[in-house]
Amino acid sequence: MNILDLKKPIWFMRQAGRHLPEYRKIRAKKNNFLDFCFDYESIVRSTLQPIERYDIDCAIIFSDILVIPYILDQKIDFIQGMGPKLETLEIKDLLNLTLNRRKEKDLDNCYRAIRKVRKLLNKNKCLIGFCGAPLTVACYMIDGESKKGFIKTKKLLKSDKLKVKKLLRKIVDVSTVHLINQYKSGCDTLMIFESWAGSVDFKHYNDFLYEPVKQIIKNLRSLNVNAPIIVFPKGIGKKIVDYSNNVFADIISIDQNIEMSWAIKNIQKDIILQGNIDPEKLLIGGRDLETSVKKLLKTVSNRKHIFNLGHGILPGTPISNVHKVINIVRSC
Ligand code: 1CP
């Protein structure tokens, strides 16, 4: 069942992963994160773990947005506690990258895992496939890491717009194929993560944010992929209205820095809203969490809404806090 067919869906970005002891247990069996990411059994298990523990409405296939630079043959490492680190390449070398067929084959395990998860998952749960939005993936490819605020990317967006646009087109093509394969394998809902939307100046939104995402959606629709599409332009504040008017997605995920009541008034009525509890509130718990969840539910009571956070679950989040939120949402 896709996410729009569900009545009052609830799921959490980064619901699989480090806050779950059962994830940490299977993760510890592989040294390297990519080995885990491409291992059939590990993908199936970690995708289903949050559903088994919380009985929430959507599973999101366990993978990462950086599988795209990996199959384009840019070397990548995930360093424990540091996050991803990619081989440093100049823009001209990034433009020369081509698909590595052997590495592309590693994704077959992801598609096989989707087929298996779809079989094991109850029919009335949805299964989300995803990719990074091209600009966010390009940020990692150009800078190699996120820790320094994507200085190289920001400079290049100003000094060599044409070359960046060329790189984005390459990422659009590879991401389109990846999303189609996820859809054909059994994902009924697709999500595009623009985690670093905030790195772009508003005057460049059209070229770097709207056009690439619009193109992916256009490609999918022209190939009869009719799954609902969620976009998540994190960190763009009030420009989210302009964003949602331009990319033609079905659902927009709202980060915690935007007031939901404001979003309801300003984002066109036919777009479904997802979000936006602050992950820190989920981490801390207590009365403040309870009040925020109840306030959000009241705010969205007259509009179709998908319950979620404003960003991913933080690693130290207590499981009891997640249960508490689910109980409040289900009892309202
Ligand atoms: O060893 C580990 O367990 C590594 C931690 C980890 C995990 C659990 C990474 C490395 N990726 C993932 C899985 C992941 N990544 C999922 C599936 C799990 C789920 O949602 O349940 C998803 C959807 C992602 C998406 C992702 N990866 C995004 C977009 C969403 C977001 O959080 O903004 C981004 C930006 C990444 C890059 C990435 N991969 C891993 C880390 C630690 C990061 C972020 C690093 C940074 O801050 O730049």
Coordinates of C-alpha atoms and ligand atoms in Angstrom, one line a residue:
M1 CA 0.0 0.0 0.0
N2 CA 1.5 3.4 -0.8
I3 CA 1.8 6.1 1.8
L4 CA -1.2 8.1 0.4
D5 CA -3.5 5.1 0.9
L6 CA -2.8 4.9 4.6
K7 CA -5.1 6.7 7.0
K8 CA -2.9 8.5 9.5
P9 CA 0.6 7.2 8.7
I10 CA 3.5 7.5 11.1
W11 CA 7.2 6.7 10.4
F12 CA 10.5 8.3 11.4
M13 CA 13.4 9.4 9.2
R14 CA 16.4 7.3 10.1
Q15 CA 14.2 4.9 12.0
A16 CA 16.7 2.1 11.3
G17 CA 20.2 2.6 12.7
R18 CA 22.1 3.5 15.8
H19 CA 19.2 4.2 18.2
L20 CA 18.2 0.5 18.0
P21 CA 20.2 -2.1 19.9
E22 CA 19.2 -4.8 17.4
Y23 CA 20.7 -2.7 14.6
R24 CA 23.9 -2.2 16.5
K25 CA 24.1 -5.9 17.0
I26 CA 23.9 -6.9 13.3
R27 CA 25.9 -3.8 12.2
A28 CA 28.8 -5.0 14.4
K29 CA 29.2 -8.1 12.3
K30 CA 30.5 -6.0 9.4
N31 CA 33.5 -3.7 9.7
N32 CA 32.7 -1.6 6.7
F33 CA 29.4 0.3 6.4
L34 CA 29.3 -0.3 2.6
D35 CA 29.7 -4.0 3.1
F36 CA 26.6 -3.8 5.4
C37 CA 24.7 -1.6 2.9
F38 CA 25.2 -4.1 0.1
D39 CA 24.6 -7.2 2.1
Y40 CA 21.2 -8.8 1.3
E41 CA 20.5 -10.2 4.8
S42 CA 21.6 -7.0 6.6
I43 CA 19.4 -4.9 4.4
V44 CA 16.3 -7.1 4.9
R45 CA 16.9 -7.3 8.7
S46 CA 17.6 -3.6 9.3
T47 CA 14.7 -2.4 7.1
L48 CA 12.3 -4.6 9.1
Q49 CA 13.6 -4.0 12.6
P50 CA 11.8 -0.7 13.2
I51 CA 8.5 -2.2 11.9
E52 CA 8.9 -5.2 14.2
R53 CA 9.7 -3.1 17.2
Y54 CA 7.3 -0.2 16.7
D55 CA 4.6 -1.5 14.3
I56 CA 4.8 1.8 12.4
D57 CA 3.2 2.2 9.0
C58 CA 6.2 2.6 6.7
A59 CA 9.5 0.8 6.2
I60 CA 12.3 2.6 4.4
I61 CA 14.8 0.4 2.6
F62 CA 18.1 0.4 4.3
S63 CA 20.7 2.0 2.1
D64 CA 22.4 5.4 1.8
I65 CA 22.3 8.3 -0.6
L66 CA 26.0 7.9 -1.2
V67 CA 25.6 4.7 -3.2
I68 CA 25.4 7.0 -6.2
P69 CA 29.0 8.3 -6.1
Y70 CA 30.0 4.7 -5.2
I71 CA 28.6 3.2 -8.4
L72 CA 30.0 6.2 -10.4
D73 CA 33.4 4.9 -9.1
Q74 CA 34.4 7.7 -6.8
K75 CA 36.2 6.1 -3.9
I76 CA 34.2 6.3 -0.6
D77 CA 34.8 5.4 3.0
F78 CA 32.6 5.6 6.0
I79 CA 34.8 6.4 9.0
Q80 CA 33.3 5.4 12.4
G81 CA 32.2 8.5 14.2
M82 CA 33.3 10.8 11.4
G83 CA 30.7 10.1 8.6
P84 CA 31.4 9.6 4.9
K85 CA 34.7 10.6 3.3
L86 CA 35.0 10.6 -0.5
E87 CA 38.1 10.7 -2.7
T88 CA 38.9 14.3 -3.5
L89 CA 38.4 15.0 -7.2
E90 CA 38.4 18.2 -9.2
I91 CA 35.2 19.0 -11.1
K92 CA 36.7 18.0 -14.5
D93 CA 37.5 14.5 -13.0
L94 CA 34.0 14.3 -11.5
L95 CA 32.6 15.0 -15.0
N96 CA 34.7 12.1 -16.4
L97 CA 33.3 9.5 -13.9
T98 CA 31.3 6.7 -15.5
L99 CA 29.3 3.9 -14.0
N100 CA 31.4 1.1 -12.7
R101 CA 29.5 -2.0 -13.8
R102 CA 30.9 -4.2 -11.1
K103 CA 30.0 -1.8 -8.4
E104 CA 26.6 -1.2 -10.0
K105 CA 26.0 -4.9 -9.5
D106 CA 26.3 -4.5 -5.7
L107 CA 22.9 -2.7 -5.9
D108 CA 21.3 -5.9 -7.1
N109 CA 21.3 -7.0 -3.5
C110 CA 19.4 -3.8 -2.5
Y111 CA 16.7 -4.6 -5.2
R112 CA 16.6 -8.3 -4.2
A113 CA 16.2 -7.2 -0.5
I114 CA 13.3 -4.9 -1.6
R115 CA 11.5 -7.8 -3.2
K116 CA 12.0 -9.9 0.0
V117 CA 10.9 -7.1 2.4
R118 CA 7.8 -6.5 0.3
K119 CA 6.9 -10.2 0.7
L120 CA 7.5 -10.2 4.4
L121 CA 5.8 -6.8 5.1
N122 CA 2.1 -6.7 5.8
K123 CA 0.1 -5.5 2.8
N124 CA -1.1 -2.4 4.7
K125 CA 2.4 -1.1 5.4
C126 CA 4.2 1.0 2.8
L127 CA 7.8 0.5 1.6
I128 CA 9.8 3.6 0.8
G129 CA 12.7 3.7 -1.7
F130 CA 14.9 6.8 -1.8
C131 CA 17.8 8.7 -3.2
G132 CA 19.6 11.9 -2.4
A133 CA 18.6 15.0 -4.4
P134 CA 21.4 15.8 -7.0
L135 CA 22.7 18.9 -5.3
T136 CA 23.0 17.2 -2.0
V137 CA 24.9 14.2 -3.6
A138 CA 27.1 16.7 -5.5
C139 CA 28.0 18.5 -2.2
Y140 CA 29.5 15.2 -1.0
M141 CA 31.2 14.5 -4.4
I142 CA 32.8 17.9 -4.6
D143 CA 33.8 18.5 -1.0
G144 CA 34.4 14.9 0.0
E145 CA 32.9 15.4 3.4
S146 CA 30.3 17.5 5.2
K147 CA 32.3 18.6 8.2
K148 CA 33.7 21.8 6.6
G149 CA 30.4 23.2 5.5
F150 CA 30.8 22.4 1.7
I151 CA 33.0 25.4 1.0
K152 CA 34.3 24.0 -2.3
T153 CA 30.8 23.4 -3.5
K154 CA 29.6 26.8 -2.6
K155 CA 32.5 28.4 -4.4
L156 CA 32.0 26.3 -7.5
L157 CA 28.3 27.1 -7.6
K158 CA 29.4 30.7 -8.2
S159 CA 32.5 30.2 -10.3
D160 CA 31.6 27.3 -12.6
K161 CA 27.8 27.1 -12.8
L162 CA 27.9 25.2 -16.2
K163 CA 30.1 22.4 -15.0
V164 CA 28.1 22.0 -11.8
K165 CA 24.9 21.8 -13.9
K166 CA 26.6 19.1 -16.0
L167 CA 27.5 17.1 -12.9
L168 CA 23.9 17.4 -11.7
R169 CA 22.6 16.0 -15.0
K170 CA 24.8 13.0 -14.6
I171 CA 23.5 12.5 -11.0
V172 CA 19.9 12.9 -12.3
D173 CA 20.3 10.1 -14.8
V174 CA 21.9 7.6 -12.4
S175 CA 19.4 8.5 -9.6
T176 CA 16.4 8.1 -12.0
V177 CA 17.5 4.5 -12.9
H178 CA 18.1 3.8 -9.2
L179 CA 14.6 5.0 -8.2
I180 CA 12.9 3.1 -11.1
N181 CA 14.7 -0.1 -10.0
Q182 CA 13.5 0.4 -6.4
Y183 CA 10.0 1.0 -7.6
K184 CA 10.0 -2.1 -9.9
S185 CA 11.4 -4.2 -7.1
G186 CA 8.4 -3.3 -4.8
C187 CA 8.8 0.2 -3.3
D188 CA 5.4 1.9 -3.5
T189 CA 6.6 5.3 -2.3
L190 CA 9.7 7.2 -3.2
M191 CA 11.6 9.9 -1.3
I192 CA 14.2 12.4 -2.5
F193 CA 16.4 13.8 0.3
E194 CA 17.7 17.4 -0.2
S195 CA 19.5 17.5 3.1
W196 CA 21.8 20.4 2.1
A197 CA 19.3 22.6 0.4
G198 CA 20.4 25.4 2.7
S199 CA 23.9 25.5 1.0
V200 CA 22.4 27.3 -2.1
D201 CA 21.7 31.0 -2.5
F202 CA 18.0 31.7 -3.4
K203 CA 18.9 33.2 -6.7
H204 CA 20.4 29.8 -7.8
Y205 CA 17.5 27.7 -6.6
N206 CA 16.1 27.1 -10.0
D207 CA 19.3 25.7 -11.5
F208 CA 20.6 23.8 -8.6
L209 CA 17.6 22.7 -6.6
Y210 CA 14.4 22.8 -8.7
E211 CA 15.5 21.7 -12.1
P212 CA 17.4 18.5 -11.1
V213 CA 14.6 17.3 -8.8
K214 CA 11.9 18.3 -11.3
Q215 CA 13.8 16.4 -14.0
I216 CA 13.9 13.2 -11.9
I217 CA 10.2 13.4 -11.2
K218 CA 9.5 14.1 -14.9
N219 CA 11.6 11.1 -15.9
L220 CA 9.8 8.8 -13.4
R221 CA 6.3 10.0 -14.5
S222 CA 7.2 9.5 -18.2
L223 CA 8.1 5.9 -17.4
N224 CA 4.8 5.3 -15.7
V225 CA 6.2 5.3 -12.2
N226 CA 3.1 6.4 -10.4
A227 CA 4.3 6.1 -6.8
P228 CA 3.8 9.1 -4.5
I229 CA 7.0 11.2 -4.3
I230 CA 8.2 12.8 -1.1
V231 CA 10.7 15.6 -1.2
F232 CA 12.7 16.9 1.8
P233 CA 14.3 20.3 1.2
K234 CA 16.0 20.7 4.6
G235 CA 17.0 24.1 5.8
I236 CA 15.3 26.4 3.2
G237 CA 12.9 28.1 5.7
K238 CA 10.1 30.1 4.1
K239 CA 11.4 29.4 0.6
I240 CA 9.7 26.0 1.0
V241 CA 6.6 27.6 -0.6
D242 CA 8.5 28.5 -3.8
Y243 CA 10.2 25.1 -3.7
S244 CA 6.9 23.2 -3.5
N245 CA 5.4 25.3 -6.3
N246 CA 8.3 24.4 -8.5
V247 CA 9.2 20.7 -8.1
F248 CA 5.8 19.0 -8.5
A249 CA 6.1 16.4 -5.7
D250 CA 3.1 14.9 -4.0
I251 CA 4.4 15.2 -0.4
I252 CA 6.8 17.7 1.2
S253 CA 8.6 16.9 4.3
I254 CA 9.0 19.9 6.7
D255 CA 12.0 20.4 9.0
Q256 CA 11.7 21.5 12.6
N257 CA 12.6 25.1 11.8
I258 CA 9.3 25.7 10.0
E259 CA 6.1 26.3 11.9
M260 CA 3.6 23.7 10.8
S261 CA 0.7 26.2 11.2
W262 CA 2.6 28.6 8.8
A263 CA 3.2 25.7 6.4
I264 CA -0.5 24.8 6.3
K265 CA -1.5 28.4 5.5
N266 CA 1.2 28.9 2.8
I267 CA 1.9 25.7 1.0
Q268 CA -0.6 24.8 -1.7
K269 CA -3.5 22.7 -0.5
D270 CA -3.0 19.8 -2.8
I271 CA 0.5 19.0 -1.4
I272 CA 0.6 16.7 1.5
L273 CA 2.7 17.7 4.5
Q274 CA 5.1 15.4 6.4
G275 CA 6.9 16.1 9.7
N276 CA 8.0 18.0 11.8
I277 CA 8.8 17.1 15.4
D278 CA 12.3 18.3 16.5
P279 CA 14.5 15.2 16.8
E280 CA 16.1 16.7 19.9
K281 CA 12.7 16.7 21.6
L282 CA 12.4 13.0 20.8
L283 CA 15.8 12.5 22.3
I284 CA 15.0 14.4 25.5
G285 CA 11.4 13.3 26.0
G286 CA 9.3 14.3 28.9
R287 CA 6.5 16.8 29.0
D288 CA 7.9 19.0 26.3
L289 CA 7.8 16.1 23.8
E290 CA 4.2 15.2 24.8
T291 CA 3.1 18.9 24.4
S292 CA 4.8 19.3 21.0
V293 CA 3.3 16.1 19.6
K294 CA -0.2 17.1 20.8
K295 CA 0.2 20.6 19.4
L296 CA 1.3 19.3 16.1
L297 CA -1.7 16.8 15.9
K298 CA -4.1 19.7 16.6
T299 CA -2.4 21.9 14.0
V300 CA -2.7 19.3 11.3
S301 CA -6.2 18.0 12.2
N302 CA -7.8 19.5 9.1
R303 CA -5.2 18.5 6.6
K304 CA -3.8 15.2 5.4
H305 CA -0.5 14.8 7.2
I306 CA 2.2 12.1 7.6
F307 CA 3.6 12.0 11.1
N308 CA 7.4 12.2 11.2
L309 CA 10.3 14.2 12.6
G310 CA 11.9 17.3 11.1
H311 CA 15.1 15.3 10.5
G312 CA 16.5 11.9 11.4
I313 CA 16.3 10.1 14.8
L314 CA 19.4 11.0 16.8
P315 CA 21.6 8.0 17.8
G316 CA 21.0 8.2 21.6
T317 CA 17.2 8.5 21.4
P318 CA 15.5 6.3 24.1
I319 CA 13.2 3.7 22.6
S320 CA 10.6 4.5 25.3
N321 CA 10.3 8.1 23.8
V322 CA 9.6 6.7 20.4
H323 CA 6.9 4.4 21.8
K324 CA 5.4 7.4 23.7
V325 CA 5.0 9.4 20.5
I326 CA 3.4 6.5 18.6
N327 CA 0.9 6.0 21.5
I328 CA -0.1 9.6 21.5
V329 CA -0.5 9.7 17.7
R330 CA -2.5 6.5 17.6
S331 CA -4.8 7.5 20.5
C332 CA -5.7 10.9 19.0
Ligands
1CP1 O1 27.8 2.7 10.8 C1 26.7 3.2 10.6 O2 25.7 2.6 11.1 C2 26.6 4.4 9.7 C3 25.5 5.4 10.0 C4 24.6 5.5 8.7 C5 23.3 4.9 8.6 C6 22.5 4.1 9.6 C7 24.9 6.1 7.5 C8 26.1 6.7 7.1 N1 23.8 5.9 6.7 C9 22.8 5.2 7.3 C10 21.5 4.8 6.7 C11 20.7 5.7 6.0 N2 21.1 6.9 5.4 C12 19.3 5.6 5.7 C13 18.5 4.3 6.0 C14 18.1 4.2 7.4 C15 16.8 4.8 7.8 O3 16.4 5.9 7.3 O4 16.1 4.1 8.5 C16 18.9 6.8 5.0 C17 17.5 7.1 4.5 C18 20.1 7.6 4.8 C19 20.0 8.8 4.0 C20 21.2 9.7 4.1 N3 22.5 9.4 4.2 C21 21.1 11.2 4.1 C22 19.8 11.9 3.9 C23 19.0 12.0 5.1 C24 19.6 12.9 6.2 O5 19.9 12.3 7.3 O6 19.8 14.1 6.0 C25 22.4 11.7 4.1 C26 22.8 13.2 4.1 C27 23.3 10.6 4.2 C28 24.8 10.7 4.3 C29 25.3 9.9 5.4 N4 25.5 8.6 5.5 C30 25.9 8.2 6.7 C31 26.0 9.3 7.5 C32 26.4 9.3 9.0 C33 25.6 10.4 6.7 C34 25.4 11.9 7.1 C35 26.7 12.5 7.3 C36 26.7 14.0 7.4 O7 26.2 14.5 8.4 O8 27.1 14.5 6.4

